[in-house]
Tab-separated table of C-alpha atoms in Angstrom:
chain	number	residue	atom	x	y	z
C	30	MET	CA	-25.470	21.824	-8.307
C	31	GLU	CA	-25.492	18.190	-7.125
C	32	ASN	CA	-22.717	16.006	-8.508
C	33	GLN	CA	-24.419	13.345	-10.631
C	34	LEU	CA	-21.298	12.055	-12.376
C	35	LYS	CA	-20.680	8.326	-12.284
C	36	GLY	CA	-18.508	7.462	-9.300
C	37	SER	CA	-19.916	10.137	-6.999
C	38	MET	CA	-20.728	8.862	-3.487
C	39	VAL	CA	-22.340	12.054	-2.168
C	40	THR	CA	-25.908	10.891	-2.852
C	41	GLY	CA	-27.864	7.657	-2.593
C	42	ASN	CA	-27.466	4.684	-0.278
C	43	PRO	CA	-24.013	4.727	1.407
C	44	THR	CA	-23.994	0.950	1.895
C	45	LYS	CA	-24.515	0.190	-1.784
C	46	ALA	CA	-22.043	2.881	-2.854
C	47	LEU	CA	-19.310	1.705	-0.491
C	48	ILE	CA	-19.709	-1.997	-1.287
C	49	ALA	CA	-19.714	-1.337	-5.040
C	50	PHE	CA	-16.626	0.856	-4.695
C	51	THR	CA	-14.753	-1.331	-2.192
C	52	LEU	CA	-15.068	-4.742	-3.849
C	53	PRO	CA	-12.993	-3.878	-6.942
C	54	MET	CA	-10.403	-2.213	-4.684
C	55	VAL	CA	-10.160	-5.383	-2.601
C	56	GLY	CA	-9.851	-7.458	-5.761
C	57	GLY	CA	-7.194	-5.175	-7.210
C	58	ASN	CA	-5.096	-5.109	-4.062
C	59	LEU	CA	-5.393	-8.876	-3.714
C	60	PHE	CA	-4.093	-9.357	-7.240
C	61	GLN	CA	-1.196	-7.030	-6.472
C	62	GLN	CA	-0.281	-9.055	-3.404
C	63	PHE	CA	-0.989	-12.294	-5.261
C	64	TYR	CA	1.693	-11.741	-7.856
C	65	ASN	CA	4.125	-10.687	-5.121
C	66	ILE	CA	3.490	-13.994	-3.402
C	67	VAL	CA	3.758	-16.035	-6.594
C	68	ASP	CA	7.006	-14.189	-7.316
C	69	SER	CA	8.367	-15.387	-3.961
C	70	ILE	CA	7.011	-18.924	-4.404
C	71	ILE	CA	8.743	-19.241	-7.780
C	72	VAL	CA	12.027	-17.841	-6.445
C	73	GLY	CA	11.915	-19.934	-3.257
C	74	ASN	CA	11.139	-23.203	-5.008
C	75	VAL	CA	13.150	-22.791	-8.222
C	76	VAL	CA	16.240	-20.983	-6.909
C	77	GLY	CA	16.237	-21.807	-3.187
C	78	GLU	CA	15.940	-20.572	0.394
C	79	ASP	CA	18.838	-18.100	0.123
C	80	ALA	CA	17.289	-16.505	-2.960
C	81	LEU	CA	14.003	-16.056	-1.094
C	82	ALA	CA	15.920	-14.497	1.788
C	83	ALA	CA	17.631	-12.124	-0.688
C	84	VAL	CA	14.251	-10.975	-2.008
C	85	GLY	CA	13.076	-10.569	1.588
C	86	ALA	CA	16.077	-8.450	2.533
C	87	SER	CA	15.407	-6.290	-0.549
C	88	THR	CA	11.678	-5.992	0.081
C	89	ALA	CA	12.098	-3.820	3.171
C	90	ILE	CA	13.998	-1.296	1.015
C	91	THR	CA	11.710	-1.439	-2.009
C	92	MET	CA	8.714	-0.955	0.274
C	93	LEU	CA	10.226	2.304	1.518
C	94	PHE	CA	10.048	3.702	-2.004
C	95	VAL	CA	6.718	2.033	-2.772
C	96	MET	CA	5.217	3.748	0.262
C	97	VAL	CA	6.532	7.084	-0.964
C	98	ALA	CA	4.823	6.389	-4.296
C	99	ILE	CA	1.587	5.519	-2.531
C	100	GLY	CA	1.866	8.640	-0.389
C	101	THR	CA	2.199	10.900	-3.415
C	102	GLY	CA	-0.832	9.216	-4.980
C	103	ILE	CA	-2.871	9.713	-1.822
C	104	GLY	CA	-1.826	13.359	-1.691
C	105	CYS	CA	-3.405	14.075	-5.045
C	106	SER	CA	-6.364	11.729	-4.584
C	107	VAL	CA	-7.747	13.463	-1.492
C	108	VAL	CA	-7.788	16.837	-3.257
C	109	VAL	CA	-9.186	15.312	-6.463
C	110	SER	CA	-11.920	13.539	-4.457
C	111	GLN	CA	-12.948	16.738	-2.714
C	112	LEU	CA	-13.057	18.693	-5.974
C	113	PHE	CA	-15.008	15.874	-7.613
C	114	GLY	CA	-17.475	15.801	-4.734
C	115	ALA	CA	-17.868	19.589	-4.988
C	116	ASN	CA	-18.429	19.290	-8.766
C	117	GLN	CA	-15.506	21.673	-9.473
C	118	LEU	CA	-14.415	19.698	-12.505
C	119	ALA	CA	-12.092	22.202	-14.195
C	120	LYS	CA	-10.106	22.586	-10.975
C	121	MET	CA	-10.144	18.822	-10.640
C	122	LYS	CA	-8.464	18.435	-14.035
C	123	THR	CA	-5.884	21.043	-13.066
C	124	ALA	CA	-5.159	19.079	-9.899
C	125	ILE	CA	-4.696	15.853	-11.874
C	126	SER	CA	-2.404	17.426	-14.468
C	127	THR	CA	-0.343	19.188	-11.799
C	128	ALA	CA	-0.012	15.989	-9.794
C	129	LEU	CA	1.132	13.847	-12.721
C	130	LEU	CA	3.780	16.299	-13.902
C	131	SER	CA	5.114	16.741	-10.377
C	132	ILE	CA	5.186	12.999	-9.686
C	133	LEU	CA	7.056	12.363	-12.946
C	134	GLY	CA	9.909	14.658	-11.928
C	135	PHE	CA	9.939	13.432	-8.333
C	136	SER	CA	10.103	9.762	-9.345
C	137	ILE	CA	13.083	10.333	-11.648
C	138	LEU	CA	15.033	11.927	-8.792
C	139	LEU	CA	14.192	9.078	-6.418
C	140	SER	CA	15.182	6.491	-9.023
C	141	ILE	CA	18.648	8.025	-9.284
C	142	LEU	CA	18.915	8.193	-5.489
C	143	GLY	CA	17.860	4.577	-5.070
C	144	MET	CA	20.456	3.286	-7.516
C	145	ALA	CA	23.143	5.250	-5.695
C	146	ILE	CA	22.420	4.140	-2.129
C	147	ASN	CA	20.968	0.614	-2.332
C	148	LYS	CA	24.212	-1.207	-1.452
C	149	GLY	CA	24.897	1.121	1.447
C	150	ILE	CA	21.452	0.504	2.926
C	151	LEU	CA	21.867	-3.269	2.597
C	152	ARG	CA	25.179	-3.017	4.475
C	153	LEU	CA	23.644	-0.863	7.213
C	154	MET	CA	20.875	-3.431	7.618
C	155	GLY	CA	23.445	-6.163	8.252
C	156	THR	CA	22.374	-8.235	5.252
C	157	PRO	CA	24.201	-11.601	5.433
C	158	ASP	CA	27.069	-11.984	2.958
C	159	ASN	CA	25.626	-15.141	1.393
C	160	ILE	CA	22.559	-13.254	0.099
C	161	PHE	CA	24.059	-9.765	-0.393
C	162	PRO	CA	24.961	-9.989	-4.135
C	163	GLU	CA	21.504	-11.193	-5.182
C	164	ALA	CA	19.737	-8.672	-2.940
C	165	SER	CA	21.783	-5.845	-4.453
C	166	ALA	CA	21.138	-7.024	-8.026
C	167	TYR	CA	17.397	-7.216	-7.345
C	168	LEU	CA	17.332	-3.647	-6.025
C	169	GLN	CA	19.385	-2.190	-8.869
C	170	ILE	CA	16.974	-3.547	-11.486
C	171	TYR	CA	13.960	-2.519	-9.399
C	172	PHE	CA	15.100	1.099	-9.329
C	173	TYR	CA	15.343	1.223	-13.123
C	174	GLY	CA	11.553	1.098	-13.325
C	175	PHE	CA	10.738	3.603	-10.608
C	176	VAL	CA	9.027	6.083	-12.905
C	177	PHE	CA	6.498	3.429	-13.925
C	178	LEU	CA	5.863	2.446	-10.301
C	179	PHE	CA	5.134	6.036	-9.263
C	180	LEU	CA	2.983	6.919	-12.245
C	181	TYR	CA	0.995	3.689	-12.017
C	182	ASN	CA	0.202	4.372	-8.356
C	183	ALA	CA	-0.810	7.930	-9.260
C	184	PHE	CA	-3.119	6.739	-12.053
C	185	SER	CA	-4.767	4.203	-9.726
C	186	ALA	CA	-5.219	6.817	-6.988
C	187	ILE	CA	-6.877	9.211	-9.447
C	188	PHE	CA	-9.260	6.552	-10.762
C	189	ASN	CA	-10.225	5.743	-7.167
C	190	ALA	CA	-10.668	9.431	-6.353
C	191	LEU	CA	-13.164	9.634	-9.227
C	192	GLY	CA	-15.084	6.707	-7.750
C	193	ASP	CA	-13.887	4.284	-10.445
C	194	SER	CA	-12.245	1.372	-8.646
C	195	THR	CA	-12.898	-1.081	-11.512
C	196	LYS	CA	-10.175	0.203	-13.858
C	197	PRO	CA	-7.351	-0.271	-11.307
C	198	LEU	CA	-8.649	-3.805	-10.709
C	199	LEU	CA	-8.462	-4.647	-14.418
C	200	PHE	CA	-4.975	-3.185	-14.751
C	201	LEU	CA	-3.767	-5.103	-11.701
C	202	MET	CA	-5.241	-8.348	-12.990
C	203	PHE	CA	-3.426	-7.832	-16.281
C	204	SER	CA	-0.202	-6.839	-14.530
C	205	SER	CA	-0.378	-9.803	-12.135
C	206	ILE	CA	-0.896	-12.382	-14.859
C	207	LEU	CA	1.850	-10.840	-16.980
C	208	ASN	CA	4.226	-10.719	-14.017
C	209	ILE	CA	3.657	-14.387	-13.207
C	210	GLY	CA	4.192	-15.372	-16.840
C	211	LEU	CA	7.423	-13.402	-17.001
C	212	ASP	CA	8.558	-14.886	-13.677
C	213	LEU	CA	8.135	-18.386	-15.029
C	214	PHE	CA	9.973	-17.436	-18.226
C	215	PHE	CA	12.891	-15.537	-16.680
C	216	VAL	CA	13.370	-17.533	-13.463
C	217	ALA	CA	12.207	-21.066	-14.272
C	218	LYS	CA	13.064	-21.272	-17.982
C	219	LEU	CA	16.027	-18.897	-18.461
C	220	HIS	CA	17.360	-19.472	-14.909
C	221	MET	CA	18.007	-15.764	-14.325
C	222	GLY	CA	17.455	-16.151	-10.584
C	223	VAL	CA	16.522	-13.156	-8.425
C	224	ALA	CA	17.397	-10.744	-11.248
C	225	GLY	CA	14.789	-12.425	-13.449
C	226	ALA	CA	12.105	-11.791	-10.821
C	227	ALA	CA	13.078	-8.114	-10.703
C	228	TRP	CA	12.900	-7.764	-14.502
C	229	ALA	CA	9.495	-9.434	-14.529
C	230	THR	CA	8.170	-6.871	-12.050
C	231	LEU	CA	9.672	-3.934	-13.949
C	232	ILE	CA	8.262	-4.953	-17.336
C	233	SER	CA	4.755	-5.701	-16.031
C	234	GLN	CA	4.608	-2.382	-14.150
C	235	ALA	CA	5.781	-0.454	-17.209
C	236	ILE	CA	3.131	-1.922	-19.504
C	237	SER	CA	0.389	-1.407	-16.896
C	238	ALA	CA	1.446	2.217	-16.376
C	239	VAL	CA	1.235	2.957	-20.104
C	240	LEU	CA	-2.202	1.350	-20.380
C	241	SER	CA	-3.454	3.173	-17.271
C	242	PHE	CA	-2.339	6.507	-18.700
C	243	GLY	CA	-4.219	5.923	-21.935
C	244	PHE	CA	-7.459	5.010	-20.178
C	245	LEU	CA	-7.193	7.910	-17.737
C	246	MET	CA	-6.755	10.421	-20.549
C	247	SER	CA	-9.787	8.951	-22.292
C	248	LYS	CA	-11.870	9.218	-19.116
C	249	LEU	CA	-10.885	12.838	-18.517
C	250	LYS	CA	-11.707	13.798	-22.116
C	251	GLY	CA	-15.198	12.455	-21.513
C	252	ILE	CA	-15.730	14.943	-18.669
C	253	GLU	CA	-16.627	18.253	-20.307
C	254	THR	CA	-15.255	21.369	-18.612
C	255	GLU	CA	-14.192	24.877	-19.454
C	256	TYR	CA	-10.504	25.707	-19.899
C	257	PHE	CA	-8.250	24.428	-17.130
C	258	ALA	CA	-4.613	25.153	-16.306
C	259	LYS	CA	-2.167	22.337	-16.982
C	260	TYR	CA	-0.052	23.264	-13.965
C	261	ASP	CA	-0.924	25.322	-10.922
C	262	VAL	CA	1.463	25.984	-8.044
C	263	GLY	CA	-1.402	26.827	-5.687
C	264	MET	CA	-3.037	23.487	-6.445
C	265	LEU	CA	0.284	21.744	-5.905
C	266	LYS	CA	0.517	23.336	-2.451
C	267	ARG	CA	-2.921	21.963	-1.564
C	268	MET	CA	-1.895	18.474	-2.575
C	269	VAL	CA	1.439	18.780	-0.802
C	270	THR	CA	-0.488	19.639	2.375
C	271	VAL	CA	-1.843	16.093	2.303
C	272	ALA	CA	1.003	14.397	0.441
C	273	ILE	CA	3.900	15.376	2.707
C	274	PRO	CA	2.375	14.058	5.954
C	275	THR	CA	1.294	10.931	4.072
C	276	ILE	CA	4.728	10.454	2.509
C	277	VAL	CA	6.331	11.028	5.898
C	278	GLN	CA	3.946	8.522	7.435
C	279	GLN	CA	4.453	5.935	4.694
C	280	SER	CA	8.203	6.506	4.615
C	281	ILE	CA	8.621	6.254	8.363
C	282	VAL	CA	6.540	3.088	8.350
C	283	SER	CA	8.930	1.697	5.750
C	284	VAL	CA	11.956	2.914	7.710
C	285	GLY	CA	10.446	1.052	10.628
C	286	MET	CA	10.228	-2.039	8.439
C	287	LEU	CA	13.910	-1.568	7.587
C	288	LEU	CA	14.759	-1.337	11.267
C	289	ILE	CA	12.702	-4.425	12.065
C	290	GLN	CA	14.311	-6.237	9.117
C	291	SER	CA	17.689	-5.360	10.655
C	292	VAL	CA	16.577	-7.115	13.833
C	293	VAL	CA	15.370	-10.098	11.792
C	294	ASN	CA	18.733	-10.266	10.001
C	295	ARG	CA	20.458	-11.017	13.311
C	296	PHE	CA	18.899	-14.463	13.401
C	297	GLY	CA	20.291	-15.786	10.087
C	298	SER	CA	18.961	-16.737	6.671
C	299	THR	CA	16.581	-19.444	7.949
C	300	PHE	CA	14.778	-16.965	10.191
C	301	ILE	CA	14.817	-14.374	7.357
C	302	ALA	CA	13.286	-16.840	4.895
C	303	GLY	CA	10.516	-17.845	7.311
C	304	TYR	CA	9.808	-14.236	8.216
C	305	THR	CA	9.798	-13.232	4.524
C	306	ALA	CA	7.244	-15.884	3.614
C	307	ALA	CA	5.044	-14.964	6.584
C	308	VAL	CA	5.193	-11.250	5.799
C	309	LYS	CA	4.222	-11.948	2.187
C	310	ILE	CA	1.179	-13.882	3.382
C	311	ASP	CA	0.457	-11.242	6.018
C	312	GLY	CA	0.525	-8.621	3.266
C	313	ILE	CA	-2.136	-10.348	1.213
C	314	ALA	CA	-4.212	-11.096	4.332
C	315	ILE	CA	-4.492	-7.466	5.430
C	316	THR	CA	-5.001	-6.177	1.885
C	317	PRO	CA	-8.831	-6.317	1.968
C	318	MET	CA	-8.874	-4.313	5.194
C	319	VAL	CA	-6.466	-1.759	3.760
C	320	ALA	CA	-8.772	-1.448	0.746
C	321	VAL	CA	-11.762	-0.801	3.014
C	322	GLY	CA	-9.770	1.944	4.753
C	323	ASN	CA	-8.874	3.492	1.395
C	324	ALA	CA	-12.518	3.339	0.335
C	325	ALA	CA	-13.462	5.108	3.555
C	326	SER	CA	-10.971	7.880	2.707
C	327	THR	CA	-12.445	8.452	-0.754
C	328	TYR	CA	-16.002	8.381	0.592
C	329	VAL	CA	-15.148	10.911	3.303
C	330	ALA	CA	-13.222	13.195	0.917
C	331	GLN	CA	-16.088	13.323	-1.584
C	332	ASN	CA	-18.672	14.045	1.103
C	333	MET	CA	-16.482	16.640	2.800
C	334	GLY	CA	-16.091	18.365	-0.574
C	335	ALA	CA	-19.868	18.262	-1.058
C	336	ARG	CA	-20.318	19.691	2.477
C	337	LYS	CA	-22.208	16.586	3.657
C	338	PRO	CA	-20.414	15.470	6.834
C	339	GLU	CA	-23.677	13.986	8.125
C	340	ARG	CA	-23.267	11.044	5.679
C	341	ILE	CA	-19.862	10.127	7.074
C	342	SER	CA	-20.916	8.510	10.352
C	343	GLN	CA	-23.077	5.997	8.491
C	344	GLY	CA	-20.232	5.251	6.079
C	345	TYR	CA	-17.877	4.793	9.033
C	346	ARG	CA	-20.129	2.144	10.603
C	347	ILE	CA	-20.451	0.313	7.282
C	348	CYS	CA	-16.682	0.240	6.742
C	349	LEU	CA	-16.044	-0.889	10.327
C	350	THR	CA	-18.398	-3.816	9.856
C	351	MET	CA	-16.754	-4.830	6.585
C	352	ALA	CA	-13.182	-4.565	7.895
C	353	ALA	CA	-13.833	-6.379	11.181
C	354	GLY	CA	-15.761	-9.160	9.441
C	355	ILE	CA	-13.016	-9.689	6.868
C	356	GLY	CA	-10.354	-9.677	9.589
C	357	LEU	CA	-12.085	-12.333	11.661
C	358	PHE	CA	-12.650	-14.594	8.656
C	359	ILE	CA	-9.010	-14.419	7.522
C	360	ALA	CA	-7.828	-14.973	11.091
C	361	VAL	CA	-9.639	-18.301	11.292
C	362	VAL	CA	-8.085	-19.486	8.028
C	363	LEU	CA	-4.481	-18.476	8.740
C	364	HIS	CA	-4.407	-19.393	12.404
C	365	PHE	CA	-5.075	-23.028	11.584
C	366	ALA	CA	-3.547	-23.349	8.098
C	367	GLY	CA	-0.442	-21.176	8.484
C	368	GLU	CA	2.086	-23.984	8.155
C	369	GLU	CA	0.554	-25.286	4.939
C	370	VAL	CA	0.462	-21.803	3.413
C	371	VAL	CA	4.051	-20.955	4.382
C	372	GLY	CA	5.089	-24.354	3.030
C	373	LEU	CA	4.132	-23.183	-0.456
C	374	PHE	CA	7.199	-20.935	-0.492
C	375	MET	CA	9.857	-23.534	0.232
C	376	ASP	CA	10.750	-27.190	-0.002
C	377	SER	CA	9.316	-28.642	3.218
C	378	ALA	CA	12.061	-31.282	3.412
C	379	ASN	CA	14.933	-28.786	3.322
C	380	SER	CA	13.352	-25.748	4.996
C	381	ALA	CA	11.385	-27.139	7.938
C	382	GLY	CA	12.871	-24.592	10.337
C	383	ALA	CA	11.969	-21.605	8.172
C	384	ILE	CA	8.440	-22.923	7.624
C	385	SER	CA	7.943	-23.361	11.380
C	386	ILE	CA	9.025	-19.762	12.044
C	387	GLY	CA	6.693	-18.373	9.391
C	388	ALA	CA	3.739	-20.430	10.612
C	389	GLU	CA	4.241	-19.265	14.193
C	390	TYR	CA	4.297	-15.631	13.052
C	391	LEU	CA	0.980	-16.052	11.227
C	392	SER	CA	-0.694	-17.919	14.072
C	393	ILE	CA	-0.059	-14.924	16.343
C	394	VAL	CA	-0.716	-11.870	14.163
C	395	SER	CA	-3.788	-13.316	12.467
C	396	LEU	CA	-5.707	-13.295	15.751
C	397	PHE	CA	-5.544	-9.497	15.764
C	398	TYR	CA	-6.458	-8.721	12.150
C	399	PHE	CA	-9.842	-7.339	13.180
C	400	ILE	CA	-8.045	-4.707	15.288
C	401	MET	CA	-5.901	-3.787	12.283
C	402	GLY	CA	-9.045	-3.458	10.162
C	403	ILE	CA	-10.819	-1.155	12.613
C	404	MET	CA	-7.667	0.949	13.010
C	405	ASN	CA	-7.232	1.264	9.258
C	406	VAL	CA	-10.824	2.413	8.697
C	407	SER	CA	-10.654	4.906	11.563
C	408	SER	CA	-7.392	6.423	10.343
C	409	GLY	CA	-8.791	6.373	6.788
C	410	ILE	CA	-11.601	8.673	7.940
C	411	LEU	CA	-9.027	11.140	9.246
C	412	ARG	CA	-7.013	10.978	6.013
C	413	GLY	CA	-10.084	11.531	3.839
C	414	ALA	CA	-10.938	14.583	5.921
C	415	ALA	CA	-7.336	15.836	5.484
C	416	ASP	CA	-6.850	15.718	9.265
C	417	MET	CA	-3.246	14.848	8.641
C	418	LYS	CA	-1.684	15.623	12.031
C	419	TRP	CA	-3.867	13.076	13.780
C	420	PHE	CA	-3.561	10.601	10.915
C	421	LEU	CA	0.211	10.921	11.191
C	422	ALA	CA	0.121	10.559	14.984
C	423	CYS	CA	-1.921	7.351	14.680
C	424	SER	CA	0.487	5.823	12.166
C	425	LEU	CA	3.709	6.876	13.872
C	426	CYS	CA	2.693	5.747	17.341
C	427	ASN	CA	1.736	2.378	15.845
C	428	LEU	CA	5.135	2.134	14.185
C	429	ALA	CA	7.166	3.425	17.135
C	430	THR	CA	5.596	0.805	19.387
C	431	ARG	CA	6.581	-1.979	16.997
C	432	VAL	CA	10.169	-0.790	16.496
C	433	VAL	CA	10.878	-0.108	20.178
C	434	LEU	CA	9.510	-3.477	21.268
C	435	SER	CA	11.461	-5.324	18.553
C	436	TYR	CA	14.782	-3.707	19.441
C	437	ALA	CA	14.313	-3.859	23.198
C	438	LEU	CA	13.127	-7.447	23.477
C	439	ALA	CA	14.338	-9.347	20.383
C	440	GLY	CA	17.401	-10.761	22.096
C	441	ILE	CA	15.733	-12.054	25.229
C	442	THR	CA	12.761	-13.485	23.319
C	443	ALA	CA	14.804	-15.112	20.496
C	444	GLY	CA	12.963	-12.914	17.992
C	445	LYS	CA	9.463	-13.836	19.200
C	446	ILE	CA	8.650	-10.219	20.124
C	447	ILE	CA	8.747	-9.381	16.398
C	448	MET	CA	5.639	-11.517	16.050
C	449	TRP	CA	3.809	-9.703	18.859
C	450	ALA	CA	4.915	-6.168	18.002
C	451	ASN	CA	2.402	-5.744	15.151
C	452	PRO	CA	-0.744	-6.455	17.216
C	453	ILE	CA	0.440	-4.199	20.044
C	454	GLY	CA	1.222	-1.394	17.586
C	455	TRP	CA	-2.162	-1.765	15.889
C	456	SER	CA	-3.878	-1.418	19.266
C	457	VAL	CA	-2.042	1.823	20.034
C	458	GLY	CA	-2.931	3.271	16.615
C	459	LEU	CA	-6.561	2.229	17.034
C	460	ILE	CA	-6.921	4.043	20.358
C	461	ILE	CA	-5.600	7.302	18.867
C	462	ALA	CA	-7.717	7.155	15.689
C	463	VAL	CA	-10.962	6.284	17.480
C	464	PHE	CA	-10.386	9.024	20.065
C	465	ARG	CA	-9.954	11.637	17.321
C	466	TYR	CA	-12.998	10.417	15.419
C	467	PHE	CA	-15.329	10.781	18.376
C	468	GLN	CA	-13.662	14.031	19.463
C	469	GLY	CA	-14.832	15.420	16.104
C	470	GLY	CA	-12.101	17.904	15.201
C	471	TRP	CA	-11.626	16.240	11.800
C	472	LYS	CA	-14.977	17.650	10.628
C	473	LYS	CA	-13.443	21.122	10.324
C	474	ARG	CA	-10.767	20.078	7.819
C	475	VAL	CA	-11.660	20.885	4.191
C	476	LEU	CA	-9.016	21.772	1.573
C	477	ILE	CA	-11.165	23.404	-1.126
């Protein structure tokens, strides 16, 4: 029986379905990055350059755990998408329940681990002494709210798997506005410094997670099914099949960021501050292309579940066009306006050196955003088809290229290679993903 539930992308015009699904995802991810940037702008301008550097030194570590959270969400979303596309709704509910209970326990364990090791990791990264105390305080508070971070990412992934990308957008808009308001209150009014920024993030994530849970339960109650198991080990194994390679991929990417941050730390707090601002801007710039890749994954997973691989090639071309077009547009903006944008993060009179470093970084990487977009869509196809070995190979070769180049050439290039490592890594990942797509082995991968 054809799946006619709202959110299904296994019938109808692929272009309309993908655009309608992708736009809210782009908006949601942009809001997420937006409040991260505003967080840094407030800290950099109200507290100072060293405080911004402390947040930057912490970000590489927090992103390691964020990527694990995203990986667990992706693990359940691919299976949920395939079951949804196949119209196996009772099994779909079992998958969702199993995923949420498992993620709850996993996140608690990681929270405890993070609180125990955060200072040790900062020391291993060579974090400068003048920013170490604030970086450590930021991380300690961040880890308190880990459960909310993981569950929120899981709720968003499930909504997306069901073809509903609007709810995550609304929750992110609410969370972003709340986070900015709390930042202004804690940092600017109460003068709590970096710790205030961390508390603002924790509180906004917690409230958003609670709201997301309530809406998800309401949505699932509206889908009528026969009895379904609340927890199923077999279903967990299916999700782990996707989740573990994705977590490994996301974690290793974040470990790579830690390693690159260690290289950045060699050049002092001015270089760190400029790099931090540029990476924040870079994060929001690539967000739309990441969203298109995620949309491609959901589209592929639903159509693989519905046994309609013939629809995927058309969806692939649509997503490639969207990602490349977005990448070229953003490149034009940032290549010429990078200095002005980086200048938002710091006082231009006192931080001219840091602003110059950040602007140079953006002027280089922005020229290659279209390559990143095409790579992300191509690897997203593999992930949606649960072709995890090739998806992992694409991601890890991209990362390995960046890390090796940064370590080998940072000294003789005065850190400039860090700015070129991303585009070179993206190109390597693109070659692998495109080769696998046209080779066609991904078409044989179905989990259900």
